[in-house]
CSV table of C-alpha atoms in Angstrom, one decimal:
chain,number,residue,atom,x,y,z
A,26,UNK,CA,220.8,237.9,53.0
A,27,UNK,CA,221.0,234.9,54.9
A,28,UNK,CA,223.7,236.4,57.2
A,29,UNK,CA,221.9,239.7,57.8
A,30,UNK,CA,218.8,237.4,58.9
A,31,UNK,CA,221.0,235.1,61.3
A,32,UNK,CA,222.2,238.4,63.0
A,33,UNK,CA,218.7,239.4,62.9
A,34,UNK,CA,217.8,236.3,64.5
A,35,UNK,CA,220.4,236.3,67.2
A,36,UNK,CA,220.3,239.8,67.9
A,37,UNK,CA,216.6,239.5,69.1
A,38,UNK,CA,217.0,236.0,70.6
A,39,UNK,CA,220.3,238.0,72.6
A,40,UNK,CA,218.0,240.9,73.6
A,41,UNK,CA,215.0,239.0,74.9
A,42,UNK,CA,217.3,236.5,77.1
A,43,UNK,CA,220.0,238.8,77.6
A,44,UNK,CA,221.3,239.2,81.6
A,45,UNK,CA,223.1,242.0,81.4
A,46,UNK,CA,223.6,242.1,85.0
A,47,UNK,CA,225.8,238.9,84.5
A,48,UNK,CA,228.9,240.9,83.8
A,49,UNK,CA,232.2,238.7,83.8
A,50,UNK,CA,234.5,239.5,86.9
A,51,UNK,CA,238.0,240.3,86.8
A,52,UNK,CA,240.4,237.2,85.9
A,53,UNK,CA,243.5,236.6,87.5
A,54,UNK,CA,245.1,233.6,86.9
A,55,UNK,CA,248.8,233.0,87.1
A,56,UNK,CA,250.5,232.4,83.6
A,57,UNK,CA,252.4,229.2,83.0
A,58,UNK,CA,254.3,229.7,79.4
A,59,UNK,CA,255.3,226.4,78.9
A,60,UNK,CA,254.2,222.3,80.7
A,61,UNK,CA,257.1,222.8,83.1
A,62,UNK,CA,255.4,222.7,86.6
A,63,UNK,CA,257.6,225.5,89.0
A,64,UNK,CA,255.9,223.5,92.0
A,65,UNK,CA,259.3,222.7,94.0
A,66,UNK,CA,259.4,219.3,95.4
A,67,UNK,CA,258.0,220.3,99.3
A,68,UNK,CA,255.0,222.0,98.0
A,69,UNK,CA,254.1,218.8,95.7
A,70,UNK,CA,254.7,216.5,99.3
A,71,UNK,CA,252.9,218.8,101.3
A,72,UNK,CA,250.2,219.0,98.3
A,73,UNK,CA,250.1,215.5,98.6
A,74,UNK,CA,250.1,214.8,102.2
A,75,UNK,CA,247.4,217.6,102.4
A,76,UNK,CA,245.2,215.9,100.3
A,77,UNK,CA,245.6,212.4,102.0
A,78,UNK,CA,244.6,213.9,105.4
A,79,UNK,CA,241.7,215.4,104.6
A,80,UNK,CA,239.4,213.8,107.4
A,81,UNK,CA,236.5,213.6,104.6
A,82,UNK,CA,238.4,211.7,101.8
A,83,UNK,CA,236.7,209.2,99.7
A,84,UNK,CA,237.9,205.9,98.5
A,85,UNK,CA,237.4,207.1,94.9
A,86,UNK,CA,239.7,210.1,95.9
A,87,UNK,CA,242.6,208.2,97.2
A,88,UNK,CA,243.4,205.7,94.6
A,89,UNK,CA,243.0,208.6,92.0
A,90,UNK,CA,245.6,210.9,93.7
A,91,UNK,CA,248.0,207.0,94.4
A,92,UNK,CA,247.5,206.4,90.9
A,93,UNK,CA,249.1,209.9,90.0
A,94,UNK,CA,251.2,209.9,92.4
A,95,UNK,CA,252.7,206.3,90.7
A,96,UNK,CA,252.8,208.2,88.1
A,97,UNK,CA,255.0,210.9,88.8
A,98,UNK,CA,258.8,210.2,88.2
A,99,UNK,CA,259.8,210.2,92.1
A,100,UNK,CA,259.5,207.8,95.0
A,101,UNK,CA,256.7,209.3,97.4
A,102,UNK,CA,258.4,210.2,100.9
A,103,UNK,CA,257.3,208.8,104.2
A,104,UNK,CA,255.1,211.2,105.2
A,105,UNK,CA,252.8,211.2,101.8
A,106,UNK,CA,253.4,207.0,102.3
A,107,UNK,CA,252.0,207.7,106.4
A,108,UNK,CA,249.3,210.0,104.8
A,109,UNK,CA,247.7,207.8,102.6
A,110,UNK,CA,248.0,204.8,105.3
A,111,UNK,CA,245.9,206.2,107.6
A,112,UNK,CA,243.5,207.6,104.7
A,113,UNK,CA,243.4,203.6,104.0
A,114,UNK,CA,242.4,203.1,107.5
A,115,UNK,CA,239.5,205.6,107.8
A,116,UNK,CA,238.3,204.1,104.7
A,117,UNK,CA,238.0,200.8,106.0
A,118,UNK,CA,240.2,199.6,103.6
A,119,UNK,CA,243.0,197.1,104.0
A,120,UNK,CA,243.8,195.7,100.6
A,121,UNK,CA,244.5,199.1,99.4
A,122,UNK,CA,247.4,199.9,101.9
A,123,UNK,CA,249.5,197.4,101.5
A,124,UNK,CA,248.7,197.6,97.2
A,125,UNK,CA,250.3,201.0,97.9
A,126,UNK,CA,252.9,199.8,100.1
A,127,UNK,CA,253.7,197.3,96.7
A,128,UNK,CA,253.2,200.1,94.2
A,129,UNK,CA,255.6,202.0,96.4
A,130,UNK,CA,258.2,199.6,96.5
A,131,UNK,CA,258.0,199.4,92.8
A,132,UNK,CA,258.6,203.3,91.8
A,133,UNK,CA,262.2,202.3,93.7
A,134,UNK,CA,263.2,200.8,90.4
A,135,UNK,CA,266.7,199.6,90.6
A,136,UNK,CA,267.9,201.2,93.4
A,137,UNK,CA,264.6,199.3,95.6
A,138,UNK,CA,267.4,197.9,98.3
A,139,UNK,CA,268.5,201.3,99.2
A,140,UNK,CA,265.0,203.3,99.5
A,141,UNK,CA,262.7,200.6,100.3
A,142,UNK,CA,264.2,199.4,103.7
A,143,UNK,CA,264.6,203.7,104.3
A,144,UNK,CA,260.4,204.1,103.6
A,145,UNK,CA,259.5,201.0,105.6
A,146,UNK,CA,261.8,202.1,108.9
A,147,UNK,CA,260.6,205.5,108.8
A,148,UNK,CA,256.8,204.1,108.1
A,149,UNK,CA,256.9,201.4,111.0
A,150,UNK,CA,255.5,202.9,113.8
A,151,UNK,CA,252.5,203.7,111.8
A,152,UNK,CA,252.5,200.4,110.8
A,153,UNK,CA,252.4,199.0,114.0
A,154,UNK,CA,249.8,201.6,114.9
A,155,UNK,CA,247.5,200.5,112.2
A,156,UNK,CA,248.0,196.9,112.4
A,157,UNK,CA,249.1,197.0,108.5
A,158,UNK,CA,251.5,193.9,107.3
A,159,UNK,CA,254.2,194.9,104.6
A,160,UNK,CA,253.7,192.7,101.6
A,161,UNK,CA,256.6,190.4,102.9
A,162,UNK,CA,254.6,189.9,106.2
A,163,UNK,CA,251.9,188.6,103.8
A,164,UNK,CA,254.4,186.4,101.8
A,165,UNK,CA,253.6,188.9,98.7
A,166,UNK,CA,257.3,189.7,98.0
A,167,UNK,CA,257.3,186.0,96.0
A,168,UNK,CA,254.4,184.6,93.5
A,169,UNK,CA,252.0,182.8,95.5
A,170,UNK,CA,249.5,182.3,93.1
A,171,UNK,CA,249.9,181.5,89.3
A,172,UNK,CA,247.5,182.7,86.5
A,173,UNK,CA,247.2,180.9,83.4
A,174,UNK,CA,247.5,182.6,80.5
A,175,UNK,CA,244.5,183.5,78.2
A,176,UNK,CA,246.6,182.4,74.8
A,177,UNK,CA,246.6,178.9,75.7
B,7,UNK,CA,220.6,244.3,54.0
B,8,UNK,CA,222.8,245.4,56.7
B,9,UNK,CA,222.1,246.2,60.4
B,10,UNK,CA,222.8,249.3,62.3
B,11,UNK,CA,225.9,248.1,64.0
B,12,UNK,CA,226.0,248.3,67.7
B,13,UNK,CA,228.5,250.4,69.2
B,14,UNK,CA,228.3,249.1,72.7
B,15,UNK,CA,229.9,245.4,72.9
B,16,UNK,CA,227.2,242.8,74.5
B,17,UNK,CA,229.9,241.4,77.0
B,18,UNK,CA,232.8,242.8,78.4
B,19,UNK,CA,235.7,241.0,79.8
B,20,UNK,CA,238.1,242.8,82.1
B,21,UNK,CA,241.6,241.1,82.0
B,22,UNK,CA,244.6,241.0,84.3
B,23,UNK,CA,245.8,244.7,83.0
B,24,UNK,CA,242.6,246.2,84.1
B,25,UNK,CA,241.0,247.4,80.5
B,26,UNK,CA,237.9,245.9,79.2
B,27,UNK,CA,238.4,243.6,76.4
B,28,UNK,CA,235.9,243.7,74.0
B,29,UNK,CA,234.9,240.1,72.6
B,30,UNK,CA,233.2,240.3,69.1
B,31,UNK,CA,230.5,242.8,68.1
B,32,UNK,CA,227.2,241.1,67.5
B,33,UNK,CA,227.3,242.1,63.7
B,34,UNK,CA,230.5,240.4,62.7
B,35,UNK,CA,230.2,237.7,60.1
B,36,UNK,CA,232.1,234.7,61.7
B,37,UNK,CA,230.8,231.2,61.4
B,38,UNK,CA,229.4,229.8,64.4
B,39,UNK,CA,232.7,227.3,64.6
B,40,UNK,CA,235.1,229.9,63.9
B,41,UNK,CA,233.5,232.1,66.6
B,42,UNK,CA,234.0,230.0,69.1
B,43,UNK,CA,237.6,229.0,68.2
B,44,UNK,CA,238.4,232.4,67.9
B,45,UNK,CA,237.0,233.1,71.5
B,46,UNK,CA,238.5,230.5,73.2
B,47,UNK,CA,242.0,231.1,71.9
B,48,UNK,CA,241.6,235.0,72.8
B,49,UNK,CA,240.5,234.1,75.9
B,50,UNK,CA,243.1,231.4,76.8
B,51,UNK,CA,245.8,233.9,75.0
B,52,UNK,CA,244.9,236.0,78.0
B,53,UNK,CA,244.4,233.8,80.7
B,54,UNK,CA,240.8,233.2,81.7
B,55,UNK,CA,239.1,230.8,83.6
B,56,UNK,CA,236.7,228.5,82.0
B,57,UNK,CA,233.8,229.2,83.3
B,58,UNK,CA,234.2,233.2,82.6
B,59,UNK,CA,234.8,232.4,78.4
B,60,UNK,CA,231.2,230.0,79.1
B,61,UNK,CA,229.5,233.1,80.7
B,62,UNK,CA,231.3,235.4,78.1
B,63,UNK,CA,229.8,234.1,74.9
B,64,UNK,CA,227.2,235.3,72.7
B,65,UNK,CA,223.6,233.8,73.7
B,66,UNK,CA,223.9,231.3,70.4
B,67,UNK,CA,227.6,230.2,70.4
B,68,UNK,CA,226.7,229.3,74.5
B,69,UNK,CA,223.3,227.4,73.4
B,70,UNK,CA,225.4,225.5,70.2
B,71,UNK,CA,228.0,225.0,72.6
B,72,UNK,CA,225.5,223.1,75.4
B,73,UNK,CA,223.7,221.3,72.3
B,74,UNK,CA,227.5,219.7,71.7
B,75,UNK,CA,228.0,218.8,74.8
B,76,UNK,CA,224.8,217.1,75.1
B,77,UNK,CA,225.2,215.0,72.4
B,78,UNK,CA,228.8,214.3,73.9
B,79,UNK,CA,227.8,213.1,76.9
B,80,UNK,CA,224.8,211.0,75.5
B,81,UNK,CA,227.6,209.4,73.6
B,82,UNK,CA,229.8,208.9,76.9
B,83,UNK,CA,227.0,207.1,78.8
B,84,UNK,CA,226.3,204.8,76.3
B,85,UNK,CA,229.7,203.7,76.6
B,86,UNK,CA,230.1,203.5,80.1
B,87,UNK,CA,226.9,201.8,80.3
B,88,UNK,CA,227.9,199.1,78.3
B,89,UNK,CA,231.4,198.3,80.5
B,90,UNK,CA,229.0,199.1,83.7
B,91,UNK,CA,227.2,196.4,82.3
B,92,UNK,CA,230.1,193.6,82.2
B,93,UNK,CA,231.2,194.1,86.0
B,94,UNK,CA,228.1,192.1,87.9
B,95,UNK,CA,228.0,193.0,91.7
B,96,UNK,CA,231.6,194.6,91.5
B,97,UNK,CA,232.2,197.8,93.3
B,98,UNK,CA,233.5,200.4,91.7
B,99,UNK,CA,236.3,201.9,93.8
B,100,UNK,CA,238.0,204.6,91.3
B,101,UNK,CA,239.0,206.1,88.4
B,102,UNK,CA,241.5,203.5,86.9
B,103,UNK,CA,243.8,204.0,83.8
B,104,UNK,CA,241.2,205.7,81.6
B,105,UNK,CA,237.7,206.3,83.6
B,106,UNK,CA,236.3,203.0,82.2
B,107,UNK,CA,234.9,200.6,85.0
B,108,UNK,CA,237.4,198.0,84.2
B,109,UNK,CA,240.2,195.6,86.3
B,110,UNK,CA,243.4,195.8,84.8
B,111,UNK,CA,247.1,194.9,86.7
B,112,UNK,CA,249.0,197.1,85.9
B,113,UNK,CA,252.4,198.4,87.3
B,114,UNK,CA,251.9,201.6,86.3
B,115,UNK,CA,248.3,201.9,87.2
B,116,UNK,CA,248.3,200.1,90.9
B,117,UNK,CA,245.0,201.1,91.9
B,118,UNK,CA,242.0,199.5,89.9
B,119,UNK,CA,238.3,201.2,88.7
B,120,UNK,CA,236.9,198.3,90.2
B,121,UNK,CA,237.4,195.3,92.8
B,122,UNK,CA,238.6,192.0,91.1
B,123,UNK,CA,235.7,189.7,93.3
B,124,UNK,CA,232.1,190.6,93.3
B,125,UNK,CA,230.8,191.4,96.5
B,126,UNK,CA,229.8,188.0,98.3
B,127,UNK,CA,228.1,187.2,101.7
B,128,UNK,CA,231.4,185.9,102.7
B,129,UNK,CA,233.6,189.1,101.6
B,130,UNK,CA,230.6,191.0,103.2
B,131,UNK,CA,231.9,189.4,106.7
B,132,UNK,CA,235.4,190.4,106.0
B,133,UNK,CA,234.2,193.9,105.4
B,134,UNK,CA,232.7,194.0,108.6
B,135,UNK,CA,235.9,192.9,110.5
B,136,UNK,CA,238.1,195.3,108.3
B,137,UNK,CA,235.9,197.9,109.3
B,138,UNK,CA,237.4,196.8,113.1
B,139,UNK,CA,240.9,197.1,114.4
B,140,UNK,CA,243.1,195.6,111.5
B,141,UNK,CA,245.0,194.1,114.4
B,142,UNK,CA,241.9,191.3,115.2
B,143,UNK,CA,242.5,190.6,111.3
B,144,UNK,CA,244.1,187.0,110.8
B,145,UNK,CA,246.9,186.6,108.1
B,146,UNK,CA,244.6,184.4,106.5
B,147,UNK,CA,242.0,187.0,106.4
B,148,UNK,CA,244.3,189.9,105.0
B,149,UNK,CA,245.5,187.7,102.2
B,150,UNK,CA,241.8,187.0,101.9
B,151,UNK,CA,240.7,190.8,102.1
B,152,UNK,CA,243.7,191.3,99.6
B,153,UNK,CA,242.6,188.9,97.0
B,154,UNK,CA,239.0,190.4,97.2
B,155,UNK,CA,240.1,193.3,95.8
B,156,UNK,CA,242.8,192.5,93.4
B,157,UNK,CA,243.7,189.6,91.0
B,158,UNK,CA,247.6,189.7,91.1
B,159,UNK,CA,250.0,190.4,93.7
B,160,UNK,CA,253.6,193.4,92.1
B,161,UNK,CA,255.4,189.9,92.4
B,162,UNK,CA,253.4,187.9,90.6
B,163,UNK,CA,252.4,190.8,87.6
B,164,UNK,CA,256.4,191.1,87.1
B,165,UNK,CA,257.6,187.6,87.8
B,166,UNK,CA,259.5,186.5,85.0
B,167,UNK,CA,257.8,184.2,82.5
B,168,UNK,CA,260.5,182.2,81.1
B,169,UNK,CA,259.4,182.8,77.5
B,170,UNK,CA,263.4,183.5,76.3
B,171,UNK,CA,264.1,179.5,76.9
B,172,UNK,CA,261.3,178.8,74.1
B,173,UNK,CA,262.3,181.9,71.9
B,174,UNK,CA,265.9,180.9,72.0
B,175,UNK,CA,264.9,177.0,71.7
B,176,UNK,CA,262.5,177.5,68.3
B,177,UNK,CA,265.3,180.0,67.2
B,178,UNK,CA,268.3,177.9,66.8
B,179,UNK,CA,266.4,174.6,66.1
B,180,UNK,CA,265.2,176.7,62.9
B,181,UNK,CA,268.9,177.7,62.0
B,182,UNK,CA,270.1,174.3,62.5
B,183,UNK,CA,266.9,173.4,60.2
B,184,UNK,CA,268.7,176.0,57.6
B,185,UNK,CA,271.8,174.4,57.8
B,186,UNK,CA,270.6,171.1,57.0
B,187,UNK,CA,268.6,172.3,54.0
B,188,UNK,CA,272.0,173.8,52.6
B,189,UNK,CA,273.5,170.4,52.9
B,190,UNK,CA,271.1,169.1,51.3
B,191,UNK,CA,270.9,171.5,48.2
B,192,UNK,CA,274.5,171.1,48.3
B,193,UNK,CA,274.0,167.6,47.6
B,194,UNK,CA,270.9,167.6,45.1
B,195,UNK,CA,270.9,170.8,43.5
B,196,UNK,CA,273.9,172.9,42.9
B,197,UNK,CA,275.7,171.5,39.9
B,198,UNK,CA,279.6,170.3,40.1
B,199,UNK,CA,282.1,172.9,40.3
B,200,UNK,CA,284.3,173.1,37.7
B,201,UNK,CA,287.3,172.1,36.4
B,202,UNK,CA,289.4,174.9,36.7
B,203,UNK,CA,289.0,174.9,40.2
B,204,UNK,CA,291.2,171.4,40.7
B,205,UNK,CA,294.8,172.3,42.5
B,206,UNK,CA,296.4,171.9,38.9
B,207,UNK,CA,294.7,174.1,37.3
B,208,UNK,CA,295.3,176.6,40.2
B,209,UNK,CA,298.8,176.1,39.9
B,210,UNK,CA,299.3,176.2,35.9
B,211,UNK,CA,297.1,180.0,36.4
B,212,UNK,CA,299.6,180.9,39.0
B,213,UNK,CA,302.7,180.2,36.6
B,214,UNK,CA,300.8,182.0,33.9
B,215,UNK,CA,300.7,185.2,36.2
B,216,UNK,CA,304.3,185.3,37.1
B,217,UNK,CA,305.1,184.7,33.4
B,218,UNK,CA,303.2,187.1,32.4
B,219,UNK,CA,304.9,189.4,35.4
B,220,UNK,CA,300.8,190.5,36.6
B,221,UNK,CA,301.1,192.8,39.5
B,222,UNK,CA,305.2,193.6,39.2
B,223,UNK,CA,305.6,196.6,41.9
B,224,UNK,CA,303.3,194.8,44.9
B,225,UNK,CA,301.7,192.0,44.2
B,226,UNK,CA,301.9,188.5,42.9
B,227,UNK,CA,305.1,188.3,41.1
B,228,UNK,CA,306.8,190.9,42.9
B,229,UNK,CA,306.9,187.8,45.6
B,230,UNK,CA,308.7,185.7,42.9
B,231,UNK,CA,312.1,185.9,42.4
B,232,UNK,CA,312.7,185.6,38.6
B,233,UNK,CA,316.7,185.0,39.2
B,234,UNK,CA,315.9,181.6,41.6
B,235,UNK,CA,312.9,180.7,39.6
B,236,UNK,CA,311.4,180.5,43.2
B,237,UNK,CA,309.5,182.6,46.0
B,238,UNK,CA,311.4,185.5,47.4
């Protein structure tokens, strides 16, 4: 009785605020069966560097997609590194290019004496361009500063 | 009491193969939970956008639905007001590790939700300058603008801390302590060992073996040669 009412209830609440105009398009979306992405690795750099040259890009924006990025298990190439540089610079925003330039030279991982020196040739001359110091330049490739620890 | 039952399905859903796809008839008996459920896994089994299952479902299941996610988000926001809350005049700059405006250094995480220093008059002057040709920027400034923003430098978030010289330290000054207790109960506790144990003793059980020819083919007395009266 109770179920016949509910219907009863939902078919006139349906009929007096129905939109039958509102009919769903067609959907068309490509079918990924498993997590695996099939993005090859030049569409995710040209993703990337796309998304660091939009002219409009926010601050919020760009350490989202660096934070991903660090994510990923790869070491971003010079032009997503050149990218996000000058995404830094039209954001006004110093400290954040050369924490990138850091968190780069972390995702080398062991091998950082063969790809580091690689990103920061091919990076210079934007470097230079932009006026931005590597993290050595600043003397941030040793501890400057110690922090004491809260368990003491 | 049963209704007429409608013939005519109240939304239709065209999918990638082109037929319409008829979603549930507004007289089946499902529980508002199971509804949905079932809705959203036939429309994910066949590969629609969000937003077309929303505008898909029955007038109740879509108001139930919004009622949920009211209640979700009143939850959220009282959360995020309370972190909002702990950061003073700090700007928030992103997303972070998890959404919540909080400073963290991590490795993994290299950009922040939020700047490390509050906004001062004096990082206010830096700001201007940065806003300039980074060129004109002193070292002294960089560092500055650097520190403004974050607490720890990569180098100094994976320095080493040299806590293996106090684990290893404590660790073997505790064994040594173990050792000396065993002395000790060696000493005071244990009883003596006993007699039987003295070299004699040992001696008259060996010549009880080979007398009594134990282990013949391999073993004890097959070393002792019985003709010599000696070891083989």
């Amino acid at each position: 009785m109770f179920r016949s009412a509910l219907t009863r209830v939902s078919h006139v609440a349906r009929s007096s605020m129905l939109d039958t105009s509102a009919r769903v398009p067609a959907a068309t979306v490509s079918r990924n069966m498993s997590k695996h992405s099939t993005e090859t690795d030049a569409e995710l750099d040209a993703r990337y560097e796309a998304y660091f040259s939009r002219p409009d890009i926010d601050g919020w924006e760009i350490r989202k997609a660096m934070n991903d990025l660090c994510g990923m298990d790869l070491v971003p190439e010079p032009k997503i590194v050149i990218a996000a540089l000058k995404a830094c610079r039209r954001n006004n925003d110093f400290a954040l290019a050369v924490r990138f330039l850091e968190a780069v030279k972390e995702k080398c991982g062991g091998r950082v004496k063969e790809i580091y020196p690689y990103i920061l040739q091919e990076i210079n001359p934007t470097l230079q361009e932009l006026g931005i110091n590597t993290p050595e330049e600043l003397g941030y490739d040793k501890p400057e500063l110690a922090l004491a620890s809260v368990y003491e | 009491m049963k209704l007429a039952t409608q013939s005519t399905p109240e939304y239709q859903l065209i999918t990638t193969d082109g037929r319409p796809q008829e979603l549930f008839r507004g007289d089946a008996p499902c529980l508002l939970k199971n509804r949905l459920v079932w809705t959203a896994a036939l429309m994910f089994k066949n590969n629609v956008k969000l937003h077309h299952i929303i505008m898909a479902l029955n007038m109740v299941t879509r108001r139930a639905l919004a009622l949920t996610l009211q209640q979700l988000s009143r939850q959220q926001t009282a959360a995020a007001a309370s972190t909002l809350s702990k950061i003073g005049n700090r700007e928030v700059v992103g997303f972070g590790f998890n959404g919540s405006p909080a400073y963290v250094d991590r490795v993994d995480f290299p950009m922040p939700a939020v700047r490390f220093r509050e906004d001062t008059p004096d990082v206010q002057v830096l700001r201007e300058k940065e806003m300039g040709d980074w060129k004109k920027l002193t070292l002294e400034e960089k560092k500055a603008l650097y520190r403004a923003s974050f607490c720890q430098t990569f180098a100094e978030m994976t320095a080493p801390s040299g806590e293996w010289k106090s684990v290893l330290g404590v660790t073997l000054i505790l064994s040594s302590l173990a050792v000396w207790i065993y002395l000790w109960m060696k000493v005071f506790v244990y009883s003596p060992l006993p007699e039987t144990l003295k070299p004699e003793y040992q001696e008259a059980q060996l010549k009880r073996m080979i007398d009594l020819r134990a282990n013949p083919v391999e073993g004890t007395s097959s070393q002792w040669d019985y003709s010599k009266g000696d070891w083989k």
